[in-house]
């Protein structure tokens, strides 16, 4: 739905709204599966995901005039999506018995790349590359989740705890405008 709003600000037609919604929602998992050689892609195995995401994007058109009232709801839902998709991405890599670093990267790719693709298609600097705590939250969530599993702690407790910490950090970062240090270089390359 956030992608549909971005598409509306870019004055895209309804096909563009659906496409951007699908790319945003399914792009991270698709990229993960392509990179890991995990086939079929999730939306290919479950084509109704395309209908669900495209339908949600079209519904956003109908309710767009009320969306400004729901800004905080969207921020919370985006934060929830980040941590949930991170854990899903970690689980996919864990099921393939991949190394720890790859598992964490898989979680981050799943949680973050859909938004990167949305921003690139809309010709804006992706949120992931700005100073905001986004990818960092995904990485921390993945480390807590996979680390807890490695210590043979209860799966449900580990999953809930990792997602609660990640969600809390993301919401606090939004509220207090926490971010990573920026790299600023204005020197001459001559």
Tab-separated table of C-alpha atoms in Angstrom:
chain	number	residue	atom	x	y	z
A	1	UNK	CA	0.000	0.000	0.000
A	2	UNK	CA	2.886	2.362	0.693
A	3	UNK	CA	4.178	1.605	-2.797
A	4	UNK	CA	0.779	2.504	-4.240
A	5	UNK	CA	0.952	5.880	-2.508
A	6	UNK	CA	4.438	6.454	-3.903
A	7	UNK	CA	3.107	5.499	-7.351
A	8	UNK	CA	0.303	8.025	-6.907
A	9	UNK	CA	2.767	10.773	-6.049
A	10	UNK	CA	4.586	9.858	-9.277
A	11	UNK	CA	1.258	9.998	-11.181
A	12	UNK	CA	1.502	6.400	-12.398
A	13	UNK	CA	-1.427	4.668	-14.061
A	14	UNK	CA	-3.230	1.773	-12.363
A	15	UNK	CA	-0.949	-0.821	-13.947
A	16	UNK	CA	2.046	1.063	-12.576
A	17	UNK	CA	0.410	1.140	-9.139
A	18	UNK	CA	-0.130	-2.656	-9.225
A	19	UNK	CA	3.349	-3.343	-10.544
A	20	UNK	CA	5.036	-1.135	-7.973
A	21	UNK	CA	2.964	-2.710	-5.197
A	22	UNK	CA	3.927	-6.231	-6.306
A	23	UNK	CA	7.608	-5.377	-6.725
A	24	UNK	CA	7.737	-3.790	-3.280
A	25	UNK	CA	5.940	-6.616	-1.514
A	26	UNK	CA	7.567	-9.530	-3.334
A	27	UNK	CA	10.889	-8.104	-4.555
A	28	UNK	CA	12.952	-8.887	-1.449
A	29	UNK	CA	11.898	-12.529	-1.340
A	30	UNK	CA	12.348	-12.861	-5.089
A	31	UNK	CA	15.857	-11.417	-4.959
A	32	UNK	CA	16.713	-13.708	-2.042
A	33	UNK	CA	15.458	-16.783	-3.891
A	34	UNK	CA	17.309	-15.863	-7.084
A	35	UNK	CA	20.567	-15.282	-5.204
A	36	UNK	CA	20.222	-18.499	-3.192
A	37	UNK	CA	19.069	-20.583	-6.162
A	38	UNK	CA	15.867	-21.387	-4.264
A	39	UNK	CA	13.228	-22.243	-6.868
A	40	UNK	CA	10.448	-21.775	-7.650
A	41	UNK	CA	10.224	-18.169	-6.500
A	42	UNK	CA	7.643	-17.710	-3.755
A	43	UNK	CA	5.157	-15.811	-5.926
A	44	UNK	CA	5.542	-18.393	-8.692
A	45	UNK	CA	4.737	-21.199	-6.246
A	46	UNK	CA	1.874	-19.123	-4.800
A	47	UNK	CA	0.497	-16.914	-7.616
A	48	UNK	CA	-2.277	-15.582	-5.395
A	49	UNK	CA	0.422	-13.425	-3.739
A	50	UNK	CA	0.385	-11.361	-6.937
A	51	UNK	CA	-3.381	-10.988	-6.709
A	52	UNK	CA	-3.181	-10.081	-3.027
A	53	UNK	CA	-0.476	-7.442	-3.421
A	54	UNK	CA	-1.903	-6.027	-6.647
A	55	UNK	CA	-5.373	-5.934	-5.092
A	56	UNK	CA	-4.080	-4.128	-1.994
A	57	UNK	CA	-2.402	-1.565	-4.243
A	58	UNK	CA	-5.648	-0.970	-6.152
A	59	UNK	CA	-7.630	-0.676	-2.900
A	60	UNK	CA	-5.215	2.026	-1.869
A	61	UNK	CA	-6.327	4.103	-4.857
A	62	UNK	CA	-9.892	4.005	-3.549
A	63	UNK	CA	-8.886	5.136	-0.065
A	64	UNK	CA	-5.984	7.412	-0.932
A	65	UNK	CA	-7.689	10.594	0.266
A	66	UNK	CA	-7.770	9.150	3.813
A	67	UNK	CA	-4.245	7.779	3.878
A	68	UNK	CA	-2.659	10.885	5.403
A	69	UNK	CA	-4.622	10.083	8.571
A	70	UNK	CA	-3.046	6.631	8.656
A	71	UNK	CA	0.610	7.707	8.333
A	72	UNK	CA	1.589	6.356	11.758
A	73	UNK	CA	-0.232	3.093	11.082
A	74	UNK	CA	1.775	2.667	7.867
A	75	UNK	CA	5.050	3.365	9.690
A	76	UNK	CA	4.228	0.705	12.281
A	77	UNK	CA	3.109	-1.798	9.631
A	78	UNK	CA	6.284	-1.164	7.636
A	79	UNK	CA	8.377	-1.792	10.774
A	80	UNK	CA	6.437	-4.997	11.475
A	81	UNK	CA	6.963	-6.096	7.874
A	82	UNK	CA	10.692	-5.423	8.127
A	83	UNK	CA	11.214	-7.704	11.126
A	84	UNK	CA	8.779	-10.407	9.971
A	85	UNK	CA	10.287	-10.609	6.479
A	86	UNK	CA	13.772	-10.624	7.996
A	87	UNK	CA	12.918	-13.704	10.053
A	88	UNK	CA	11.275	-15.367	7.028
A	89	UNK	CA	14.412	-14.722	4.955
A	90	UNK	CA	16.608	-16.160	7.695
A	91	UNK	CA	14.415	-19.265	7.835
A	92	UNK	CA	14.720	-19.832	4.096
A	93	UNK	CA	18.518	-19.706	4.286
A	94	UNK	CA	18.525	-21.878	7.431
A	95	UNK	CA	16.439	-24.495	5.616
A	96	UNK	CA	19.119	-24.539	2.911
A	97	UNK	CA	21.773	-25.049	5.632
A	98	UNK	CA	23.755	-21.983	4.604
A	99	UNK	CA	26.472	-20.267	6.701
A	100	UNK	CA	25.571	-17.732	9.399
A	101	UNK	CA	26.604	-14.659	7.393
A	102	UNK	CA	24.546	-15.795	4.403
A	103	UNK	CA	21.543	-16.447	6.660
A	104	UNK	CA	21.735	-12.904	8.066
A	105	UNK	CA	22.197	-11.429	4.571
A	106	UNK	CA	19.222	-13.475	3.361
A	107	UNK	CA	17.089	-11.992	6.118
A	108	UNK	CA	18.203	-8.459	5.298
A	109	UNK	CA	17.641	-8.928	1.571
A	110	UNK	CA	14.145	-10.283	2.203
A	111	UNK	CA	13.273	-7.436	4.561
A	112	UNK	CA	14.831	-4.539	2.665
A	113	UNK	CA	15.214	-5.101	-1.075
A	114	UNK	CA	11.542	-4.665	-2.022
A	115	UNK	CA	11.700	-1.085	-0.761
A	116	UNK	CA	14.998	-0.525	-2.558
A	117	UNK	CA	13.475	-1.711	-5.838
A	118	UNK	CA	10.433	0.549	-5.266
A	119	UNK	CA	12.660	3.565	-4.670
A	120	UNK	CA	14.883	2.825	-7.659
A	121	UNK	CA	11.871	2.439	-9.950
A	122	UNK	CA	10.628	5.806	-8.666
A	123	UNK	CA	14.039	7.408	-9.140
A	124	UNK	CA	14.632	8.242	-5.473
A	125	UNK	CA	17.553	7.410	-3.201
A	126	UNK	CA	16.497	4.214	-1.406
A	127	UNK	CA	15.671	4.511	2.274
A	128	UNK	CA	18.206	1.758	2.881
A	129	UNK	CA	21.041	4.000	1.670
A	130	UNK	CA	20.104	6.997	3.771
A	131	UNK	CA	21.194	7.416	7.364
A	132	UNK	CA	17.950	6.020	8.799
A	133	UNK	CA	18.115	2.821	10.872
A	134	UNK	CA	16.520	0.287	8.559
A	135	UNK	CA	19.009	-2.304	7.319
A	136	UNK	CA	20.712	-2.135	10.714
A	137	UNK	CA	17.443	-3.126	12.384
A	138	UNK	CA	17.073	-6.013	9.940
A	139	UNK	CA	20.616	-7.237	10.592
A	140	UNK	CA	20.184	-7.011	14.367
A	141	UNK	CA	16.857	-8.856	14.191
A	142	UNK	CA	18.483	-11.613	12.142
A	143	UNK	CA	21.460	-11.918	14.479
A	144	UNK	CA	19.220	-12.156	17.542
A	145	UNK	CA	16.983	-14.716	15.868
A	146	UNK	CA	19.700	-16.951	14.435
A	147	UNK	CA	21.896	-16.533	17.525
A	148	UNK	CA	19.071	-17.613	19.800
A	149	UNK	CA	18.359	-20.655	17.641
A	150	UNK	CA	22.060	-21.524	17.652
A	151	UNK	CA	21.954	-21.491	21.468
A	152	UNK	CA	19.065	-24.008	21.287
A	153	UNK	CA	16.650	-21.619	22.965
A	154	UNK	CA	12.907	-22.083	22.472
A	155	UNK	CA	12.060	-21.179	18.854
A	156	UNK	CA	8.891	-19.241	19.614
A	157	UNK	CA	10.545	-17.242	22.386
A	158	UNK	CA	13.571	-16.474	20.206
A	159	UNK	CA	11.405	-15.426	17.268
A	160	UNK	CA	9.117	-13.234	19.380
A	161	UNK	CA	12.055	-11.667	21.227
A	162	UNK	CA	14.078	-10.932	18.083
A	163	UNK	CA	11.069	-9.371	16.365
A	164	UNK	CA	10.112	-7.369	19.474
A	165	UNK	CA	13.625	-5.943	19.803
A	166	UNK	CA	13.812	-5.162	16.073
A	167	UNK	CA	10.358	-3.585	16.024
A	168	UNK	CA	11.082	-1.512	19.133
A	169	UNK	CA	14.398	-0.285	17.730
A	170	UNK	CA	12.828	0.646	14.389
A	171	UNK	CA	9.962	2.536	16.030
A	172	UNK	CA	12.327	4.322	18.413
A	173	UNK	CA	14.552	5.245	15.461
A	174	UNK	CA	11.556	6.748	13.669
A	175	UNK	CA	10.355	8.586	16.766
A	176	UNK	CA	13.728	10.023	17.764
A	177	UNK	CA	15.211	10.242	14.244
A	178	UNK	CA	18.103	7.930	15.088
A	179	UNK	CA	20.358	7.090	12.202
A	180	UNK	CA	23.707	5.820	11.129
A	181	UNK	CA	26.568	8.270	10.583
A	182	UNK	CA	26.616	9.739	7.092
A	183	UNK	CA	29.641	9.655	4.811
A	184	UNK	CA	30.146	13.049	3.238
A	185	UNK	CA	32.961	13.577	0.788
A	186	UNK	CA	33.380	16.817	-1.084
A	187	UNK	CA	37.015	16.513	-2.070
A	188	UNK	CA	38.346	16.719	-5.565
A	189	UNK	CA	39.423	13.535	-7.356
A	190	UNK	CA	42.084	15.334	-9.455
